[in-house]
Amino acid sequence: MVDRDSSEAHMSIAASSIFPGFRFCPTDEELISYYLRKKLDGDEDSVQVISELELCTFEPWDLPEKSFIQSDNEWFFFSPRGRKYPNGSQSKRATECGYWKATGKERVVKSGQNVIGTKRTLVFHLGRAPKGERTEWIMHEYCVNDKSQVNSLIFFFC
């Protein structure tokens, strides 16, 4: 028997390369309340359209080919939040060639009046801090507003 959700996900992925105008364009609220929440709750069949990988093991220019949904400028990934130090709170954001640097303030994402998560913008820099060279690679990092599950993230690149 074919799993209905799984086959729908594969059809959705196929549709993105077959039908002109088809776009995967979720809002911030949808990314957190549907995709990330379902991933954290273990509902893997509902989130198969988003690849899972360890972000800092890849350079940003290697990531587009790893995305299930192909695009010219947007790619979505789930990635566990790595820690820079075992007992610390800083996130691991360095790759072999560079690092992701947070820019601006962390913003809240709401569903109605309820805060459901946060969104942070990061820019990729080649080299090592503080002398890294800014690139055009931008990432939006989404976190669920749930202390018990703060270790999981979703990433969006452009």
Coordinates of N, CA and C in Angstrom, one line a residue:
M1 N 0.8 -1.2 0.0 CA 0.0 0.0 0.0 C 0.9 1.3 0.0
V2 N 0.5 2.2 -0.8 CA 1.3 3.5 -0.9 C 0.8 4.4 0.2
D3 N 1.8 5.1 0.9 CA 1.5 6.1 1.9 C 1.0 7.3 1.2
R4 N -0.2 7.8 1.5 CA -0.9 8.9 0.8 C -0.1 10.2 1.0
D5 N 0.3 10.5 2.2 CA 1.1 11.7 2.5 C 2.4 11.7 1.8
S6 N 3.1 10.6 1.8 CA 4.4 10.5 1.2 C 4.3 10.6 -0.4
S7 N 3.3 10.0 -1.0 CA 3.1 10.2 -2.4 C 2.7 11.6 -2.8
E8 N 1.9 12.3 -1.9 CA 1.6 13.7 -2.2 C 2.8 14.6 -2.1
A9 N 3.7 14.3 -1.2 CA 4.9 15.1 -1.0 C 5.7 14.9 -2.3
H10 N 5.9 13.7 -2.8 CA 6.7 13.5 -4.0 C 6.0 14.1 -5.2
M11 N 4.7 14.1 -5.3 CA 4.0 14.8 -6.4 C 4.2 16.3 -6.3
S12 N 4.2 16.8 -5.1 CA 4.4 18.3 -4.9 C 5.8 18.7 -5.4
I13 N 6.8 17.8 -5.0 CA 8.2 18.1 -5.5 C 8.2 18.0 -7.0
A14 N 7.6 17.0 -7.6 CA 7.6 16.8 -9.0 C 6.9 18.0 -9.7
A15 N 5.8 18.5 -9.0 CA 5.0 19.6 -9.6 C 5.9 20.8 -9.7
S16 N 6.8 21.0 -8.8 CA 7.6 22.3 -8.8 C 8.5 22.3 -10.1
S17 N 8.8 21.2 -10.7 CA 9.6 21.2 -11.8 C 8.8 21.0 -13.1
I18 N 7.5 20.6 -13.0 CA 6.7 20.4 -14.2 C 5.8 21.5 -14.5
F19 N 5.1 22.1 -13.5 CA 4.1 23.1 -13.8 C 4.7 24.5 -13.7
P20 N 4.6 25.3 -14.8 CA 5.0 26.6 -14.8 C 4.2 27.4 -13.7
G21 N 4.9 28.2 -12.9 CA 4.3 29.1 -12.0 C 4.1 28.4 -10.6
F22 N 4.3 27.1 -10.5 CA 4.2 26.5 -9.2 C 5.3 27.0 -8.2
R23 N 4.9 27.4 -7.0 CA 5.9 27.9 -6.1 C 5.6 27.4 -4.7
F24 N 6.7 27.1 -4.0 CA 6.6 26.8 -2.6 C 6.9 28.1 -1.8
C25 N 5.9 28.7 -1.3 CA 6.1 30.1 -0.8 C 5.4 30.2 0.6
P26 N 5.8 29.5 1.6 CA 5.1 29.6 2.9 C 5.5 30.9 3.6
T27 N 4.5 31.3 4.4 CA 4.7 32.5 5.3 C 5.6 32.2 6.5
D28 N 6.1 33.1 7.2 CA 6.8 32.9 8.4 C 6.0 32.1 9.4
E29 N 4.7 32.4 9.5 CA 3.8 31.7 10.4 C 3.7 30.3 10.0
E30 N 3.5 30.0 8.7 CA 3.4 28.6 8.2 C 4.6 27.8 8.4
L31 N 5.8 28.5 8.2 CA 7.0 27.7 8.4 C 7.2 27.2 9.9
I32 N 6.8 28.1 10.8 CA 6.9 27.7 12.2 C 5.7 26.8 12.7
S33 N 4.5 27.3 12.4 CA 3.3 26.6 13.0 C 3.0 25.3 12.3
Y34 N 3.3 25.2 11.0 CA 3.1 23.9 10.3 C 4.3 23.1 10.1
Y35 N 5.3 23.5 9.3 CA 6.4 22.7 9.0 C 7.3 22.4 10.2
L36 N 7.8 23.4 10.9 CA 8.7 23.2 12.0 C 8.0 22.4 13.1
R37 N 6.8 22.8 13.4 CA 6.1 22.2 14.5 C 5.9 20.7 14.2
K38 N 5.4 20.4 13.0 CA 5.2 19.0 12.6 C 6.5 18.2 12.7
K39 N 7.6 18.8 12.2 CA 8.9 18.1 12.3 C 9.3 17.8 13.7
L40 N 9.1 18.8 14.6 CA 9.4 18.5 16.0 C 8.5 17.5 16.7
D41 N 7.3 17.4 16.2 CA 6.3 16.5 16.7 C 6.5 15.1 16.1
G42 N 7.4 14.9 15.2 CA 7.7 13.6 14.6 C 6.8 13.2 13.5
D43 N 6.1 14.2 12.9 CA 5.2 13.9 11.7 C 6.0 14.0 10.5
E44 N 6.9 13.1 10.2 CA 7.8 13.2 9.1 C 7.1 13.2 7.7
D45 N 6.0 12.5 7.6 CA 5.3 12.4 6.3 C 4.8 13.8 5.8
S46 N 4.5 14.7 6.8 CA 4.0 16.0 6.4 C 5.0 17.0 6.0
V47 N 6.3 16.7 6.3 CA 7.4 17.7 6.0 C 8.4 17.2 5.1
Q48 N 8.1 16.2 4.3 CA 9.1 15.6 3.3 C 9.6 16.5 2.3
V49 N 8.9 17.7 2.0 CA 9.3 18.6 1.0 C 10.5 19.4 1.4
I50 N 10.9 19.3 2.7 CA 12.0 20.1 3.2 C 13.1 19.1 3.6
S51 N 14.3 19.3 3.0 CA 15.4 18.4 3.3 C 16.0 18.6 4.7
E52 N 16.6 17.6 5.3 CA 17.2 17.7 6.6 C 18.7 17.5 6.4
L53 N 19.5 18.4 7.0 CA 21.0 18.2 6.9 C 21.6 19.0 8.0
E54 N 22.9 18.8 8.2 CA 23.7 19.6 9.2 C 24.3 20.7 8.5
L55 N 23.7 21.9 8.7 CA 24.0 23.1 8.0 C 25.5 23.4 7.9
C56 N 26.2 23.4 9.0 CA 27.6 23.8 9.0 C 28.6 22.8 8.4
T57 N 28.1 21.7 7.9 CA 29.0 20.8 7.2 C 29.0 21.1 5.7
F58 N 28.3 22.1 5.3 CA 28.2 22.5 3.9 C 28.5 24.0 3.7
E59 N 29.1 24.4 2.6 CA 29.2 25.8 2.3 C 27.9 26.2 1.6
P60 N 27.5 27.5 1.7 CA 26.2 27.9 1.1 C 26.0 27.6 -0.3
W61 N 27.1 27.7 -1.1 CA 26.9 27.4 -2.6 C 26.8 25.9 -2.9
D62 N 27.0 25.0 -1.9 CA 26.7 23.6 -2.1 C 25.3 23.2 -1.7
L63 N 24.6 24.1 -1.0 CA 23.3 23.7 -0.5 C 22.1 23.6 -1.5
P64 N 22.1 24.5 -2.6 CA 20.9 24.4 -3.5 C 20.7 23.0 -4.1
E65 N 21.7 22.3 -4.4 CA 21.5 21.0 -4.9 C 21.0 20.0 -3.9
K66 N 21.0 20.3 -2.6 CA 20.5 19.4 -1.6 C 19.1 19.6 -1.3
S67 N 18.5 20.7 -1.8 CA 17.1 21.0 -1.6 C 16.2 20.1 -2.4
F68 N 15.1 19.6 -1.8 CA 14.1 18.8 -2.5 C 13.4 19.7 -3.6
I69 N 13.0 20.9 -3.2 CA 12.3 21.8 -4.1 C 13.4 22.7 -4.8
Q70 N 13.5 22.6 -6.1 CA 14.5 23.4 -6.8 C 14.0 24.8 -7.1
S71 N 14.9 25.8 -6.9 CA 14.6 27.2 -7.1 C 15.8 27.9 -7.6
D72 N 15.7 29.1 -8.1 CA 16.8 29.9 -8.5 C 17.4 30.7 -7.3
N73 N 16.5 30.9 -6.2 CA 17.0 31.8 -5.2 C 16.5 31.5 -3.8
E74 N 15.7 30.4 -3.6 CA 15.2 30.0 -2.3 C 15.3 28.5 -2.1
W75 N 15.9 28.1 -0.9 CA 16.0 26.7 -0.5 C 15.7 26.6 0.9
F76 N 15.0 25.5 1.3 CA 14.5 25.3 2.7 C 15.1 24.1 3.2
F77 N 15.6 24.1 4.5 CA 16.2 23.0 5.1 C 15.9 23.0 6.6
F78 N 15.8 21.7 7.2 CA 15.8 21.5 8.6 C 17.2 21.3 9.0
S79 N 17.6 21.8 10.1 CA 19.0 21.5 10.6 C 18.9 21.5 12.1
P80 N 19.6 20.6 12.8 CA 19.7 20.6 14.2 C 20.6 21.8 14.6
R81 N 20.3 22.4 15.7 CA 21.1 23.5 16.2 C 22.3 22.9 16.9
G82 N 23.5 23.2 16.2 CA 24.7 22.8 16.8 C 25.2 23.8 17.9
R83 N 25.9 23.3 18.9 CA 26.4 24.2 19.9 C 27.9 24.4 19.7
K84 N 28.3 25.7 19.8 CA 29.8 26.0 19.7 C 30.6 25.3 20.8
Y85 N 30.0 25.3 22.0 CA 30.7 24.7 23.2 C 29.7 23.8 23.8
P86 N 30.1 22.6 24.4 CA 29.2 21.6 24.9 C 28.2 22.2 25.9
N87 N 28.6 23.0 26.8 CA 27.7 23.5 27.9 C 27.3 25.0 27.6
G88 N 27.6 25.5 26.5 CA 27.3 26.9 26.2 C 26.0 27.1 25.5
S89 N 25.6 28.3 25.3 CA 24.4 28.6 24.5 C 24.6 29.1 23.1
Q90 N 25.9 29.4 22.8 CA 26.2 29.9 21.4 C 26.0 28.8 20.4
S91 N 25.4 29.2 19.3 CA 25.2 28.3 18.2 C 26.5 28.1 17.3
K92 N 26.7 26.9 16.8 CA 27.8 26.7 15.9 C 27.4 27.2 14.5
R93 N 28.1 28.1 14.0 CA 27.7 28.7 12.7 C 28.9 28.8 11.7
A94 N 30.0 28.1 12.0 CA 31.1 28.1 11.2 C 31.2 26.9 10.2
T95 N 31.7 27.2 9.0 CA 31.9 26.1 8.0 C 33.4 26.1 7.8
E96 N 33.9 25.3 6.9 CA 35.3 25.2 6.5 C 35.8 26.5 6.0
C97 N 35.0 27.2 5.1 CA 35.4 28.4 4.4 C 35.0 29.7 5.1
G98 N 34.1 29.6 6.0 CA 33.6 30.9 6.6 C 32.7 30.7 7.7
Y99 N 31.7 31.6 7.9 CA 30.8 31.6 9.0 C 29.6 32.4 8.7
W100 N 28.5 32.1 9.4 CA 27.2 32.8 9.3 C 27.2 33.8 10.5
K101 N 27.0 35.1 10.2 CA 27.0 36.2 11.2 C 25.6 36.7 11.2
A102 N 25.1 36.8 12.5 CA 23.7 37.4 12.7 C 23.8 38.9 12.4
T103 N 22.7 39.4 11.8 CA 22.6 40.8 11.5 C 21.2 41.2 12.0
G104 N 21.1 42.4 12.5 CA 19.9 42.9 13.0 C 19.4 42.2 14.2
K105 N 18.2 42.6 14.6 CA 17.6 42.0 15.8 C 16.8 40.7 15.5
E106 N 16.7 39.9 16.5 CA 15.8 38.7 16.3 C 14.4 39.2 16.4
R107 N 13.6 38.8 15.5 CA 12.2 39.2 15.4 C 11.2 38.1 15.8
V108 N 10.1 38.5 16.5 CA 9.1 37.5 16.9 C 8.2 37.2 15.7
V109 N 7.7 36.0 15.7 CA 6.7 35.6 14.7 C 5.5 35.2 15.4
K110 N 4.4 35.8 15.0 CA 3.1 35.6 15.7 C 2.1 34.9 14.9
S111 N 1.2 34.2 15.6 CA 0.0 33.6 15.0 C -1.2 34.3 15.7
G112 N -1.8 35.3 15.1 CA -2.8 36.1 15.8 C -2.1 36.9 16.8
Q113 N -2.5 36.8 18.1 CA -1.8 37.6 19.1 C -0.7 36.7 19.8
N114 N -0.6 35.5 19.5 CA 0.4 34.6 20.2 C 1.7 34.6 19.5
V115 N 2.8 34.7 20.3 CA 4.1 34.5 19.8 C 4.4 33.1 19.6
I116 N 4.7 32.6 18.4 CA 5.0 31.2 18.1 C 6.4 30.9 17.9
G117 N 7.2 31.9 17.7 CA 8.6 31.6 17.4 C 9.4 32.9 17.1
T118 N 10.6 32.7 16.6 CA 11.5 33.8 16.2 C 12.1 33.6 14.9
K119 N 12.5 34.7 14.3 CA 13.2 34.7 13.0 C 14.5 35.6 13.1
R120 N 15.6 35.1 12.7 CA 16.8 35.8 12.7 C 17.4 35.8 11.3
T121 N 18.0 36.9 10.9 CA 18.7 36.9 9.6 C 20.2 36.8 9.8
L122 N 20.9 36.0 9.0 CA 22.3 35.8 9.0 C 22.9 36.0 7.6
V123 N 24.1 36.5 7.6 CA 24.8 36.7 6.3 C 26.1 35.8 6.4
F124 N 26.4 35.2 5.3 CA 27.6 34.4 5.2 C 28.9 35.2 4.9
H125 N 29.9 35.0 5.7 CA 31.2 35.7 5.5 C 32.3 34.7 5.2
L126 N 33.1 35.0 4.2 CA 34.3 34.1 3.9 C 35.4 34.5 4.9
G127 N 36.1 33.5 5.3 CA 37.3 33.7 6.2 C 36.8 33.5 7.6
R128 N 37.6 34.1 8.5 CA 37.3 33.9 10.0 C 37.1 35.3 10.6
A129 N 36.2 35.3 11.6 CA 35.9 36.6 12.3 C 37.1 37.1 13.0
P130 N 37.3 38.3 13.1 CA 36.4 39.4 12.7 C 36.8 39.9 11.3
K131 N 37.7 39.3 10.6 CA 38.1 39.8 9.3 C 37.4 39.1 8.1
G132 N 36.3 38.5 8.4 CA 35.6 37.8 7.3 C 35.1 38.8 6.3
E133 N 35.0 38.3 5.0 CA 34.5 39.1 3.9 C 33.0 38.8 3.6
R134 N 32.1 39.7 3.8 CA 30.7 39.6 3.6 C 30.4 39.1 2.1
T135 N 29.4 38.1 2.0 CA 29.0 37.6 0.7 C 27.5 38.0 0.5
E136 N 27.0 37.5 -0.6 CA 25.6 37.8 -0.9 C 24.6 36.7 -0.3
W137 N 25.2 35.7 0.3 CA 24.4 34.6 0.9 C 23.7 35.0 2.1
I138 N 22.4 34.9 2.2 CA 21.6 35.3 3.3 C 20.7 34.1 3.8
M139 N 20.6 33.9 5.1 CA 19.9 32.9 5.7 C 18.9 33.5 6.7
H140 N 17.7 32.9 6.7 CA 16.7 33.3 7.7 C 16.5 32.0 8.6
E141 N 16.7 32.2 9.9 CA 16.7 31.1 10.8 C 15.4 31.2 11.6
Y142 N 14.6 30.2 11.7 CA 13.4 30.2 12.4 C 13.5 29.2 13.6
C143 N 13.0 29.6 14.7 CA 13.0 28.8 15.9 C 11.6 28.8 16.5
V144 N 11.2 27.6 17.0 CA 9.9 27.5 17.7 C 10.0 28.1 19.1
N145 N 9.0 28.8 19.5 CA 9.0 29.4 20.9 C 8.5 28.4 21.9
D146 N 9.4 27.4 22.1 CA 9.1 26.3 23.0 C 10.4 25.8 23.7
K147 N 10.5 26.1 24.9 CA 11.8 25.9 25.6 C 12.2 24.4 25.6
S148 N 11.3 23.5 25.5 CA 11.7 22.1 25.5 C 12.2 21.6 24.1
Q149 N 12.0 22.4 23.1 CA 12.4 22.0 21.8 C 13.2 23.1 21.1
V150 N 14.0 23.8 21.8 CA 14.8 25.0 21.3 C 15.9 24.5 20.4
N151 N 16.2 23.2 20.4 CA 17.4 22.7 19.6 C 17.1 22.5 18.1
S152 N 15.9 22.7 17.6 CA 15.7 22.5 16.2 C 15.4 23.8 15.5
L153 N 15.8 23.8 14.3 CA 15.6 25.0 13.4 C 15.2 24.7 12.0
I154 N 14.7 25.7 11.3 CA 14.5 25.6 9.9 C 15.2 26.7 9.3
F155 N 15.8 26.5 8.1 CA 16.6 27.5 7.4 C 16.0 27.8 6.0
F156 N 16.2 29.0 5.6 CA 15.7 29.4 4.3 C 16.8 30.3 3.7
F157 N 17.2 30.0 2.5 CA 18.3 30.7 1.9 C 17.9 31.5 0.7
C158 N 18.6 32.6 0.4 CA 18.3 33.3 -0.8 C 19.6 34.1 -1.2

